PDB file of C-alpha atoms and ligand atoms in Angstrom:
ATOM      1  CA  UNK M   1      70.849  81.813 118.958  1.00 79.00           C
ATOM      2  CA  UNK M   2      74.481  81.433 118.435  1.00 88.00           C
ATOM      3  CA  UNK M   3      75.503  84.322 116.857  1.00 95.00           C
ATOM      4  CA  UNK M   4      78.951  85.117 115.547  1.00 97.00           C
ATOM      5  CA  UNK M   5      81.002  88.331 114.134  1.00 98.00           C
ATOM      6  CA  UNK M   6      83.327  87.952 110.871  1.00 98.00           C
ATOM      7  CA  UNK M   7      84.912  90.657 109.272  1.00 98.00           C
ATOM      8  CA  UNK M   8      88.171  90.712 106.696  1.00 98.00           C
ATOM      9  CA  UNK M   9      91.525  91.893 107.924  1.00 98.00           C
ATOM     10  CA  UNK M  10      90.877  95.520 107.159  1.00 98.00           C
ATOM     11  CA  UNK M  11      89.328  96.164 109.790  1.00 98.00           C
ATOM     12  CA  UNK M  12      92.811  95.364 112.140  1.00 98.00           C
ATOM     13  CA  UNK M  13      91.244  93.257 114.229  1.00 97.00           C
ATOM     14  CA  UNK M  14      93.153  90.178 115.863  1.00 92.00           C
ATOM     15  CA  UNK M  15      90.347  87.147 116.484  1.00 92.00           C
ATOM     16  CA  UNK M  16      91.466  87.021 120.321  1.00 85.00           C
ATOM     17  CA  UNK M  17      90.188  90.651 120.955  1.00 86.00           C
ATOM     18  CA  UNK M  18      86.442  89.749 120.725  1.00 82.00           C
ATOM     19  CA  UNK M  19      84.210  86.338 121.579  1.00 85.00           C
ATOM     20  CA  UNK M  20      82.972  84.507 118.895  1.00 94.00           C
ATOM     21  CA  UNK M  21      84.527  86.534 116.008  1.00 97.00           C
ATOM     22  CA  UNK M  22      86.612  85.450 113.018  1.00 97.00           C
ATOM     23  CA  UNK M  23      88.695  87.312 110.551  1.00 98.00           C
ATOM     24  CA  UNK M  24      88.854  86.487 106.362  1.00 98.00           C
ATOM     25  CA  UNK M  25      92.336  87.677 105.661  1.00 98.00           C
ATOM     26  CA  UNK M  26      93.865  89.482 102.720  1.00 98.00           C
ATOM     27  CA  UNK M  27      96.954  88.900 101.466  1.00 98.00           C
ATOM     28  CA  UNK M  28      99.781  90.983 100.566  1.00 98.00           C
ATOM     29  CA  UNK M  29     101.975  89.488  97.631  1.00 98.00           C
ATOM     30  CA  UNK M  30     105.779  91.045  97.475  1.00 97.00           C
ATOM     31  CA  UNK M  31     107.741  89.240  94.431  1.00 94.00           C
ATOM     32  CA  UNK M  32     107.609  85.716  95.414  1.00 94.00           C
ATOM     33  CA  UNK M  33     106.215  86.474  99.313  1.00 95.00           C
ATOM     34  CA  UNK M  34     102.595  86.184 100.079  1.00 97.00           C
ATOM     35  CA  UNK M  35     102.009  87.964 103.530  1.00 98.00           C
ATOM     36  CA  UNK M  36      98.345  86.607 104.739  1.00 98.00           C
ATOM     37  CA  UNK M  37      97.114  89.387 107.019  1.00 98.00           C
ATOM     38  CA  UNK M  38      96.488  87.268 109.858  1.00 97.00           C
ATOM     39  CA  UNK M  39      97.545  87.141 113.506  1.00 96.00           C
ATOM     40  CA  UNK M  40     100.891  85.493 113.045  1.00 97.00           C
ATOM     41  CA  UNK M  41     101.898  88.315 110.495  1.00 98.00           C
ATOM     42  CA  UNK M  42     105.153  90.600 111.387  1.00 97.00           C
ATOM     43  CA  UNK M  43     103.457  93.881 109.607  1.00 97.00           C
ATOM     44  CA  UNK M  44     107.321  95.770 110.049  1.00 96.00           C
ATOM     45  CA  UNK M  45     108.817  92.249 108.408  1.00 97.00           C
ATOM     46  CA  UNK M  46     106.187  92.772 105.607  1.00 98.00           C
ATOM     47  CA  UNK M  47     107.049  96.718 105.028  1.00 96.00           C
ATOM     48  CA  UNK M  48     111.039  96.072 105.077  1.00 96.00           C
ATOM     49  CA  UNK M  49     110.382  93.508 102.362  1.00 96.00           C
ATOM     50  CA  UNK M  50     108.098  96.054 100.570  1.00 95.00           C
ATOM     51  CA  UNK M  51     111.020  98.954 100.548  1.00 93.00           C
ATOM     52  CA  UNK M  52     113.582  96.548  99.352  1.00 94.00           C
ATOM     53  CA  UNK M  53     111.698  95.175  96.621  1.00 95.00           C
ATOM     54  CA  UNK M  54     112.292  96.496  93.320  1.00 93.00           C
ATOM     55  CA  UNK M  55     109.029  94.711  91.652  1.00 94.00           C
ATOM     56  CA  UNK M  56     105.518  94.804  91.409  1.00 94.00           C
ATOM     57  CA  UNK M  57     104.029  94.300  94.627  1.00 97.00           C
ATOM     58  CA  UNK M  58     100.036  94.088  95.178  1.00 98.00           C
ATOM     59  CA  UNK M  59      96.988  92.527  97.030  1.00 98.00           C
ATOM     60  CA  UNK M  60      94.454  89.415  97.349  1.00 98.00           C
ATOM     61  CA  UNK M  61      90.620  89.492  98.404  1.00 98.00           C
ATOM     62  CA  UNK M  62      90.334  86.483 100.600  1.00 98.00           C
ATOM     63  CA  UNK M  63      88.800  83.778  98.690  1.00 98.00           C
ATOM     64  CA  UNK M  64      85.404  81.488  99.263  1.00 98.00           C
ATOM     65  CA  UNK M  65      86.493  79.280 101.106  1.00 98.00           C
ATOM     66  CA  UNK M  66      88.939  81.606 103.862  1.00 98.00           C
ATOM     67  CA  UNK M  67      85.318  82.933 104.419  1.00 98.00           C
ATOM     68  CA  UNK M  68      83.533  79.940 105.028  1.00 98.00           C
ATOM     69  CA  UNK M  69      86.422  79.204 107.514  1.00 98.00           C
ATOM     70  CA  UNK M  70      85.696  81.874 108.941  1.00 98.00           C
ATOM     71  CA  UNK M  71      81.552  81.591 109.318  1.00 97.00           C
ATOM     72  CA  UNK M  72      82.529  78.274 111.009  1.00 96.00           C
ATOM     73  CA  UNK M  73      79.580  76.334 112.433  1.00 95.00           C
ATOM     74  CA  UNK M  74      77.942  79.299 113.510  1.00 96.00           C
ATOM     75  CA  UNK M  75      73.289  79.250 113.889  1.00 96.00           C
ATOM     76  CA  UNK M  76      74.169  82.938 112.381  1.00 98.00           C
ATOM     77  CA  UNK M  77      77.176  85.625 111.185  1.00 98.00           C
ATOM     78  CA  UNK M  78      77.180  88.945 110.963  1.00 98.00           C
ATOM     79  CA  UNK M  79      80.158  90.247 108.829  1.00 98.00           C
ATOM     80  CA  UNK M  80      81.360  93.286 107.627  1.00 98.00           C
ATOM     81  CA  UNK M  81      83.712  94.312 104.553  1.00 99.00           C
ATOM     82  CA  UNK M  82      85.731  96.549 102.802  1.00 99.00           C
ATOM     83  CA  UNK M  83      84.671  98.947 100.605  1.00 98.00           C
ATOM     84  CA  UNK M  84      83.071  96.686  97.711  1.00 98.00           C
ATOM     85  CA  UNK M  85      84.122  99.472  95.056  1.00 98.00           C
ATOM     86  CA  UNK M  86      87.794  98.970  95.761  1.00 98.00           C
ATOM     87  CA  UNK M  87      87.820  95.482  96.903  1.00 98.00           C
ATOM     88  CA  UNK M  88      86.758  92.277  96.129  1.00 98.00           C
ATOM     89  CA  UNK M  89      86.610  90.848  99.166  1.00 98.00           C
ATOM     90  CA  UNK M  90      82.563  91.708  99.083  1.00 98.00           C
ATOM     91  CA  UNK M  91      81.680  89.796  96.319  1.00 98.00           C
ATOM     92  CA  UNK M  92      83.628  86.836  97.989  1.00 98.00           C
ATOM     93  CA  UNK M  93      81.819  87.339 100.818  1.00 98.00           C
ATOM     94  CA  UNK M  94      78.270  87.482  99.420  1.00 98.00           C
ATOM     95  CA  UNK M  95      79.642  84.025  97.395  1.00 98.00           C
ATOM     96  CA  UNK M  96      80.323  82.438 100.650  1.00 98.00           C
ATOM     97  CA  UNK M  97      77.219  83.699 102.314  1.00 98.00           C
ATOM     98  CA  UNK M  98      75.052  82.149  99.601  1.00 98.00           C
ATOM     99  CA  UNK M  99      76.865  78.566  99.304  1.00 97.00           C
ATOM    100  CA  UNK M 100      76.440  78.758 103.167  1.00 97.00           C
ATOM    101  CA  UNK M 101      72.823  78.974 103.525  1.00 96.00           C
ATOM    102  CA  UNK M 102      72.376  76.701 100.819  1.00 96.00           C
ATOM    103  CA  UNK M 103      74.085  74.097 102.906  1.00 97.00           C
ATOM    104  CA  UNK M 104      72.211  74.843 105.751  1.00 96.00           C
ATOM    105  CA  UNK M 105      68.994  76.243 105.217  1.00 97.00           C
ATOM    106  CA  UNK M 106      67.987  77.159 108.918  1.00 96.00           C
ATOM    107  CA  UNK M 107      71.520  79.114 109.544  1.00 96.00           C
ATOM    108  CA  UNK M 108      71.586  83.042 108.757  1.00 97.00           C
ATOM    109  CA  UNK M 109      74.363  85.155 107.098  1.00 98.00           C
ATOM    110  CA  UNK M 110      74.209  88.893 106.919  1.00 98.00           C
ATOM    111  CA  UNK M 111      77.573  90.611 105.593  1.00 98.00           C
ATOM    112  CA  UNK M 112      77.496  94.480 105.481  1.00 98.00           C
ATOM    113  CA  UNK M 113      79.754  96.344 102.865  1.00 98.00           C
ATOM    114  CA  UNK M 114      81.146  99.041 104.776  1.00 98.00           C
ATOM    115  CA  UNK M 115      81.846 101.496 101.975  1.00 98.00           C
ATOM    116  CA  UNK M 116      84.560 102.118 103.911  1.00 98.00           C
ATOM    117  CA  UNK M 117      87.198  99.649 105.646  1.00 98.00           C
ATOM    118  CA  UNK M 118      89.381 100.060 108.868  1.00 98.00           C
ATOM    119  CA  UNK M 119      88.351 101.991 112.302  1.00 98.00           C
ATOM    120  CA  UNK M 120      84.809 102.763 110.327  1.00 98.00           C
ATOM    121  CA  UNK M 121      84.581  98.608 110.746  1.00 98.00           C
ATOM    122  CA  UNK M 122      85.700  98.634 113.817  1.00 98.00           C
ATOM    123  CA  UNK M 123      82.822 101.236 114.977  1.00 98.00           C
ATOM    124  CA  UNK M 124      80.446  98.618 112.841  1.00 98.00           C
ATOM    125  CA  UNK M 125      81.767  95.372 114.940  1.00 98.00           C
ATOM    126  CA  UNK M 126      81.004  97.430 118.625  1.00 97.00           C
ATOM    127  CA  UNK M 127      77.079  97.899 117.223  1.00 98.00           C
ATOM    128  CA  UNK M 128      77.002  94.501 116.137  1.00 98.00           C
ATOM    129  CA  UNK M 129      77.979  93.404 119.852  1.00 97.00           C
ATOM    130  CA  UNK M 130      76.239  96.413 121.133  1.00 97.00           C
ATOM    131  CA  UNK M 131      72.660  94.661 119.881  1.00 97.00           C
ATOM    132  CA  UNK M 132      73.688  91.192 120.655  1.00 97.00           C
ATOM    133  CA  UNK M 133      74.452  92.181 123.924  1.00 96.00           C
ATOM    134  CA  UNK M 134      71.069  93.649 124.278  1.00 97.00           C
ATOM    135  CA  UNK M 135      69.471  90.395 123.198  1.00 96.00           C
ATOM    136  CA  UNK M 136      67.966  92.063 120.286  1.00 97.00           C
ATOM    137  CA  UNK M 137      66.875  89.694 117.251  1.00 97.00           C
ATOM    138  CA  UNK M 138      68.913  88.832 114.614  1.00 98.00           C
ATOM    139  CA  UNK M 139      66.641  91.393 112.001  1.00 98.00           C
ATOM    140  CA  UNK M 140      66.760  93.703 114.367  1.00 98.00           C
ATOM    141  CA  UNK M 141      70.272  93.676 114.615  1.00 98.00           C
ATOM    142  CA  UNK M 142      70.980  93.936 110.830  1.00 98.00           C
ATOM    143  CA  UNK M 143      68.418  96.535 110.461  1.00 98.00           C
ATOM    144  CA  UNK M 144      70.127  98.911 113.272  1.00 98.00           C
ATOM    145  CA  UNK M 145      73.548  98.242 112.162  1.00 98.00           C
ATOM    146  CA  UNK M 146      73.031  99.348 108.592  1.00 98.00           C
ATOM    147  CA  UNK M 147      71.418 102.220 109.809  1.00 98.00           C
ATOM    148  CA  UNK M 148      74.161 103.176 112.271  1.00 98.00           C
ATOM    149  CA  UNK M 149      76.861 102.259 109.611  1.00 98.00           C
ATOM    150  CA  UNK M 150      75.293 105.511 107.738  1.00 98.00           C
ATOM    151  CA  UNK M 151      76.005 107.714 110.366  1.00 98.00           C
ATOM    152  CA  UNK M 152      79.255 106.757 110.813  1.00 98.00           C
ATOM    153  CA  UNK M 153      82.693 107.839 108.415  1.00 98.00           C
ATOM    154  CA  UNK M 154      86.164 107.573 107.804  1.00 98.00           C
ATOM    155  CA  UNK M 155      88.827 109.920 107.480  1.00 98.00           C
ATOM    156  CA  UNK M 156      92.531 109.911 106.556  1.00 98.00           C
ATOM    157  CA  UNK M 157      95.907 111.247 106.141  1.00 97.00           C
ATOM    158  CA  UNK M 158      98.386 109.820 103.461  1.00 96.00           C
ATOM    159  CA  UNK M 159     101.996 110.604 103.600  1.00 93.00           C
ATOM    160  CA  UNK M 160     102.457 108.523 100.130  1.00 91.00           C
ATOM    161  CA  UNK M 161      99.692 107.215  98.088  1.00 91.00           C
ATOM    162  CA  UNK M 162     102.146 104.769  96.293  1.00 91.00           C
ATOM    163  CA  UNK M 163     100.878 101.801  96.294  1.00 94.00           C
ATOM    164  CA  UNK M 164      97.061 102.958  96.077  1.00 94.00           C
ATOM    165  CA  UNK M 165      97.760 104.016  92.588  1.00 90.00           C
ATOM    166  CA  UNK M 166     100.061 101.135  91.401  1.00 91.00           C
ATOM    167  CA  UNK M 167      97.227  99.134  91.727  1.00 94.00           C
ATOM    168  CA  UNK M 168      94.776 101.293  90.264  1.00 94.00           C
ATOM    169  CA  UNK M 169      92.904 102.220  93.457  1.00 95.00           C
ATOM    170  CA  UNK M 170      92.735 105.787  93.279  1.00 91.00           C
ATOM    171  CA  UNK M 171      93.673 108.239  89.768  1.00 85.00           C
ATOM    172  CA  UNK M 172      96.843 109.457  89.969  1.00 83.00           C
ATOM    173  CA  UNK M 173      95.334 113.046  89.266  1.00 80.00           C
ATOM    174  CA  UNK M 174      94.242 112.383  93.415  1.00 77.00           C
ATOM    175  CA  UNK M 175      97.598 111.843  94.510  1.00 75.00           C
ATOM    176  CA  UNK M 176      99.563 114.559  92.620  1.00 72.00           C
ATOM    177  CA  UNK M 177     101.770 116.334  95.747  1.00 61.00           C
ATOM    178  CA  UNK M 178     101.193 113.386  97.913  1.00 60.00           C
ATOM    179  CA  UNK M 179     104.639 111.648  98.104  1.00 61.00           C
ATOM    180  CA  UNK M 180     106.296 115.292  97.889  1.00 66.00           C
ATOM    181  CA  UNK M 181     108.028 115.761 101.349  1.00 68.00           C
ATOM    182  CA  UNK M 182     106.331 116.833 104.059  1.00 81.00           C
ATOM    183  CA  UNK M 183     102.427 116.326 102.018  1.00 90.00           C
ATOM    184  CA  UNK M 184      99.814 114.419 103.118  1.00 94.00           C
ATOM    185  CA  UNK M 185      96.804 114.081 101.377  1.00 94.00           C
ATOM    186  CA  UNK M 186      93.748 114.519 104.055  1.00 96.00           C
ATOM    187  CA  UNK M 187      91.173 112.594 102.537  1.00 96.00           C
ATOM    188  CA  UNK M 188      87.525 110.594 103.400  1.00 97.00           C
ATOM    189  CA  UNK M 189      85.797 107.184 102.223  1.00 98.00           C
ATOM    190  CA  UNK M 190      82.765 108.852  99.612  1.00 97.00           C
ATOM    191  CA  UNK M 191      79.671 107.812  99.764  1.00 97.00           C
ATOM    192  CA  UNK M 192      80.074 105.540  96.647  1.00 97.00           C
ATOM    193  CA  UNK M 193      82.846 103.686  98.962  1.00 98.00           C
ATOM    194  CA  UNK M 194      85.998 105.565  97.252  1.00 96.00           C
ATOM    195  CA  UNK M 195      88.661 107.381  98.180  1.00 95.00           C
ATOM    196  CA  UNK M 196      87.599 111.523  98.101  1.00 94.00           C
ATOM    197  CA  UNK M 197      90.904 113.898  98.227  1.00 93.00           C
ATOM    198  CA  UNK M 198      89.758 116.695 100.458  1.00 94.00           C
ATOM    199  CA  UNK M 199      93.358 119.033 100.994  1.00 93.00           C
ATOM    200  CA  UNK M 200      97.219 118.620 100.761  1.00 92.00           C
ATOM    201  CA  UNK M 201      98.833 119.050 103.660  1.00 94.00           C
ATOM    202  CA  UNK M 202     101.919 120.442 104.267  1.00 93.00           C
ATOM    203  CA  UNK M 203     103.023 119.400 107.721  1.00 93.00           C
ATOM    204  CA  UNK M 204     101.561 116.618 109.869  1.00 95.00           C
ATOM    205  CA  UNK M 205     100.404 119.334 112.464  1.00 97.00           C
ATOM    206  CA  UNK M 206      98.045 120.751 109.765  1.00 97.00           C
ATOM    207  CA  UNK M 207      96.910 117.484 108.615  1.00 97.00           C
ATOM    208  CA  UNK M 208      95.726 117.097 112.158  1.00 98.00           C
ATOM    209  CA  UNK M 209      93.987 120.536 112.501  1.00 98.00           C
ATOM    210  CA  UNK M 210      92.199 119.837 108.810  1.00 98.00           C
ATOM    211  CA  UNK M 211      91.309 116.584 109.608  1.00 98.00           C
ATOM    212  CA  UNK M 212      89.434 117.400 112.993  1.00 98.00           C
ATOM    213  CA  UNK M 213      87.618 120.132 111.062  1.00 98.00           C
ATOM    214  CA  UNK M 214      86.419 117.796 108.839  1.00 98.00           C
ATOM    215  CA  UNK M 215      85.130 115.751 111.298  1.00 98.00           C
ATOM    216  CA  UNK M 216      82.952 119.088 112.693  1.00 98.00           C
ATOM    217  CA  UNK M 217      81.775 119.578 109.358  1.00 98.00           C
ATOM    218  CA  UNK M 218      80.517 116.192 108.827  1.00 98.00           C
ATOM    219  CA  UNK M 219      78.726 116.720 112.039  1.00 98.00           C
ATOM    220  CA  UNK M 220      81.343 115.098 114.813  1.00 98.00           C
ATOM    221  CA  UNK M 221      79.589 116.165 118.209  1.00 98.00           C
ATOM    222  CA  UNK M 222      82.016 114.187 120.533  1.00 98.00           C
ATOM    223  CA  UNK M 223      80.655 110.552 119.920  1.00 98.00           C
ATOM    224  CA  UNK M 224      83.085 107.432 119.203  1.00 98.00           C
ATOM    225  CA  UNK M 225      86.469 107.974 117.569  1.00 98.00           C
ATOM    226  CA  UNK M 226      88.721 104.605 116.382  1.00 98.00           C
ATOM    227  CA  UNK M 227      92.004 106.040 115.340  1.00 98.00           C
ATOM    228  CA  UNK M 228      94.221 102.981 113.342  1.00 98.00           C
ATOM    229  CA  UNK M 229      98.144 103.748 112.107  1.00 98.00           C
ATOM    230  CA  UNK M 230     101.034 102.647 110.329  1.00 98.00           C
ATOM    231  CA  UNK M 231     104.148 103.065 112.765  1.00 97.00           C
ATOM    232  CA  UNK M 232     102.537 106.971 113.579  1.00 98.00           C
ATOM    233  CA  UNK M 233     101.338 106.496 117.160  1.00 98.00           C
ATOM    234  CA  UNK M 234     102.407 110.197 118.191  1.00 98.00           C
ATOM    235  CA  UNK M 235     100.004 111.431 115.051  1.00 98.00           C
ATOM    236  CA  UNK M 236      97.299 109.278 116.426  1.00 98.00           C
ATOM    237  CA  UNK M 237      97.681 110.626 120.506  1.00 98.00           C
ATOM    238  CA  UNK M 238      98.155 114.438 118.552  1.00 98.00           C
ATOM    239  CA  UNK M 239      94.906 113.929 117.028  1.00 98.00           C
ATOM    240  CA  UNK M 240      93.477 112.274 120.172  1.00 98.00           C
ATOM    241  CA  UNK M 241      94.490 115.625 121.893  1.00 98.00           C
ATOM    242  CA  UNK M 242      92.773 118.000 119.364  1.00 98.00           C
ATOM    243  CA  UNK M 243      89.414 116.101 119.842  1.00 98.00           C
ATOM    244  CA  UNK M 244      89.875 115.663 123.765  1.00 98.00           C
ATOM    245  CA  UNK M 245      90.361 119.606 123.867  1.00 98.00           C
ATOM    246  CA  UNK M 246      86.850 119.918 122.230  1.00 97.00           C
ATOM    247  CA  UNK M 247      85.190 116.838 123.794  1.00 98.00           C
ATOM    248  CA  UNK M 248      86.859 116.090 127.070  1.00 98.00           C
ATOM    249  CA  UNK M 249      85.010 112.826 127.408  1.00 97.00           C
ATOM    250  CA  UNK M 250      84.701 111.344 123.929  1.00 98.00           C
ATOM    251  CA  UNK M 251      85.350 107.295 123.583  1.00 98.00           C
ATOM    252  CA  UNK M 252      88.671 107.270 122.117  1.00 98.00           C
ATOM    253  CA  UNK M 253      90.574 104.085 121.349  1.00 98.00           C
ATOM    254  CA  UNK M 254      93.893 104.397 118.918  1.00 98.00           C
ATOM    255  CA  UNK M 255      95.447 101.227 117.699  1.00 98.00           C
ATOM    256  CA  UNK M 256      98.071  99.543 114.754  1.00 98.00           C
ATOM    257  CA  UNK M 257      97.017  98.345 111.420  1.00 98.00           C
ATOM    258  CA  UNK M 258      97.878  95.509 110.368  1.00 98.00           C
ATOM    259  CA  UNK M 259      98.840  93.957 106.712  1.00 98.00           C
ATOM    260  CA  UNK M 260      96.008  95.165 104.442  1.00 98.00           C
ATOM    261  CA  UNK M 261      95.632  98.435 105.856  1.00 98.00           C
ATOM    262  CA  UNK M 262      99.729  99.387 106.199  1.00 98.00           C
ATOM    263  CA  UNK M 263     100.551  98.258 102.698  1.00 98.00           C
ATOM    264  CA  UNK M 264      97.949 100.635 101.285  1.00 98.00           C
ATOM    265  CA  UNK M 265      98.508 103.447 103.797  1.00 98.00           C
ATOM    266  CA  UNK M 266     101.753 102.824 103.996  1.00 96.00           C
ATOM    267  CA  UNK M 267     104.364 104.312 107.070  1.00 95.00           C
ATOM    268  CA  UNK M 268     103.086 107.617 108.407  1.00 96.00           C
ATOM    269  CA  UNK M 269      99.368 107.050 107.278  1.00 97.00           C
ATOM    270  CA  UNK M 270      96.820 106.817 109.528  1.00 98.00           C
ATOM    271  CA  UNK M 271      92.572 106.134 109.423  1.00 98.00           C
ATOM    272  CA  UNK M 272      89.897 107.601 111.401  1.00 99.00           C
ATOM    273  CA  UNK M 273      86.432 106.353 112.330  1.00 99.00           C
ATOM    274  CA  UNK M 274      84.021 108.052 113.741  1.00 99.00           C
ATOM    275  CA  UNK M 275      80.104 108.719 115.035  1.00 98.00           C
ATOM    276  CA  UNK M 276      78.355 111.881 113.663  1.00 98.00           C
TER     277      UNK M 276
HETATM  278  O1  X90 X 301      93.198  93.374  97.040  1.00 73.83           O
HETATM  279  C1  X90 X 301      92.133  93.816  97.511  1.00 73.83           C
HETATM  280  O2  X90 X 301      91.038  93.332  97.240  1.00 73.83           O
HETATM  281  C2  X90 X 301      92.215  94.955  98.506  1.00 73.83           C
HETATM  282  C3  X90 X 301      92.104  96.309  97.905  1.00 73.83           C
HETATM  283  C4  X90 X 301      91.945  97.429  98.912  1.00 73.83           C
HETATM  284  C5  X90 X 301      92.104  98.815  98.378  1.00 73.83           C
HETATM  285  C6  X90 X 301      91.885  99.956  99.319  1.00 73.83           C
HETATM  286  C7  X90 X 301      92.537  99.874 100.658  1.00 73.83           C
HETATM  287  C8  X90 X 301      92.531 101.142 101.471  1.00 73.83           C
HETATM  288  C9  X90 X 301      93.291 100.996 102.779  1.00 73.83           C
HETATM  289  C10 X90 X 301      93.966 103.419 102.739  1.00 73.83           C
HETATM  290  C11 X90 X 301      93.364 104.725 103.028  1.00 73.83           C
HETATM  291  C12 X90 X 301      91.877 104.794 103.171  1.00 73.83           C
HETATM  292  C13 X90 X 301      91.100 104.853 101.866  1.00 73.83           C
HETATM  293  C14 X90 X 301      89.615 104.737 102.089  1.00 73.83           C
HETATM  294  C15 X90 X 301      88.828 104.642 100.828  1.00 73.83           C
HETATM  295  C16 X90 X 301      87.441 104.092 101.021  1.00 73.83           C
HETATM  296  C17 X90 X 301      93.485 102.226 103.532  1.00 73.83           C
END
């Protein structure tokens, strides 16, 4: 069977980086500028024009039909989302999914909310691939993944949670300090698929330390680690470090956001994915 991958733009994936995979983008709408979080998009173009703009600025679920672009002709998709209790990009999905197999009976579409978005979708794509690589059945496939995707979580550090709480994505009782200088808010993805405050931080050498406890306490024992970032990179290698100095050999990958992800974690901010 034909299988392919499809996830949206969270997860800061570009469509060359993997066979047979498609991305749904969001958009990013600044005054009169919509910045669809594809591969042609200049993410430090699309923060300049943020900082400069004295307006409302927000964010678009891609639509129906950006799905069904996406799904192609494919026998069968497996997708994966963002966080369906901050996003809408779910529900689009699921639309798509249905109008799909209703068009084509004998094709399959399985779309997994993540609860989570970013490197935790990344860590969901590699199963996906994983099982397909093995040869296992379609089923089996979405069966495993789900299961794996509850082992696996998402952690952050915020230098401004701005933009999260124009748009009414987190209280602004969570984000008191953050924006102070020299905070971060060192946070996780909930269970529910919300953002959970767990400490301010002052100094982005304790955000590190706190945030690689956390991982221990969730049960981290050296598995998988997708580190993404918004124009950080030496926060992402100092966290790299931490975990290395624990688990030499761990699977560590680090890597940019792009549009979705940067506008909400904005500069400084960076996600982390990982296996307990
Ligand atoms: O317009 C839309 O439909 C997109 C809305 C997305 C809102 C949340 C984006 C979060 C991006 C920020 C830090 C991680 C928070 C994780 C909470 C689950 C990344």
């Amino acid at each position: 069977m034909n299988i392919k991958l499809v996830a949206d733009s969270s997860a800061n994936l570009n469509e060359c980086e993997k066979i047979n995979f498609s991305v749904a983008p969001l958009s990013v709408v600044v005054g009169e500028r919509a910045f669809r979080d594809d591969a042609q998009l200049d993410v430090s173009d699309m923060l300049h024009a943020m900082k400069h703009h004295k307006g409302k600025t927000s964010t678009a679920c891609p639509g129906v039909q950006d799905w069904l672009s996406a799904f192609g002709e494919a026998e069968a998709v497996l997708g994966v989302t963002i966080t369906s209790a901050l996003s809408g990009t779910y529900n689009t999905a699921a639309m798509a999914a249905r109008e799909y197999g209703e068009a084509h009976p004998d094709r399959k579409v399985f779309i997994l909310d993540s609860l989570s978005t970013g490197p935790e979708m990344e860590l969901i794509l590699e199963k996906y691939q994983e099982c397909m690589d093995r040869g296992e059945e379609f089923e089996t496939i979405c069966k495993k993944t789900q299961r794996y995707a509850d082992r696996t979580q998402l952690l952050f550090s915020l230098e401004s949670l701005s933009n999260l709480v124009k748009n009414g994505r987190v209280s602004p009782a969570a984000a008191v300090a953050a924006g102070l200088l020299g905070i971060r808010l060192v946070g996780r993805a909930g269970k529910e698929g919300t953002l959970e405050p767990l400490c301010k931080c002052r100094g982005e050498k304790r955000a590190i330390r706190r945030l690689l406890e956390a991982m221990l306490e969730s049960g981290y024992q050296g598995g998988k680690v997708r580190i993404s970032h918004t124009d950080n990179e030496p926060a992402a290698h100092a966290l790299e470090e931490e975990i290395r100095q624990r688990f030499p050999d761990s699977d560590i990958a680090i890597r940019s956001n792009t549009g979705l992800c940067s506008y909400y974690a904005e500069r400084g901010g960076f996600l982390v994915g990982y296996e307990t």
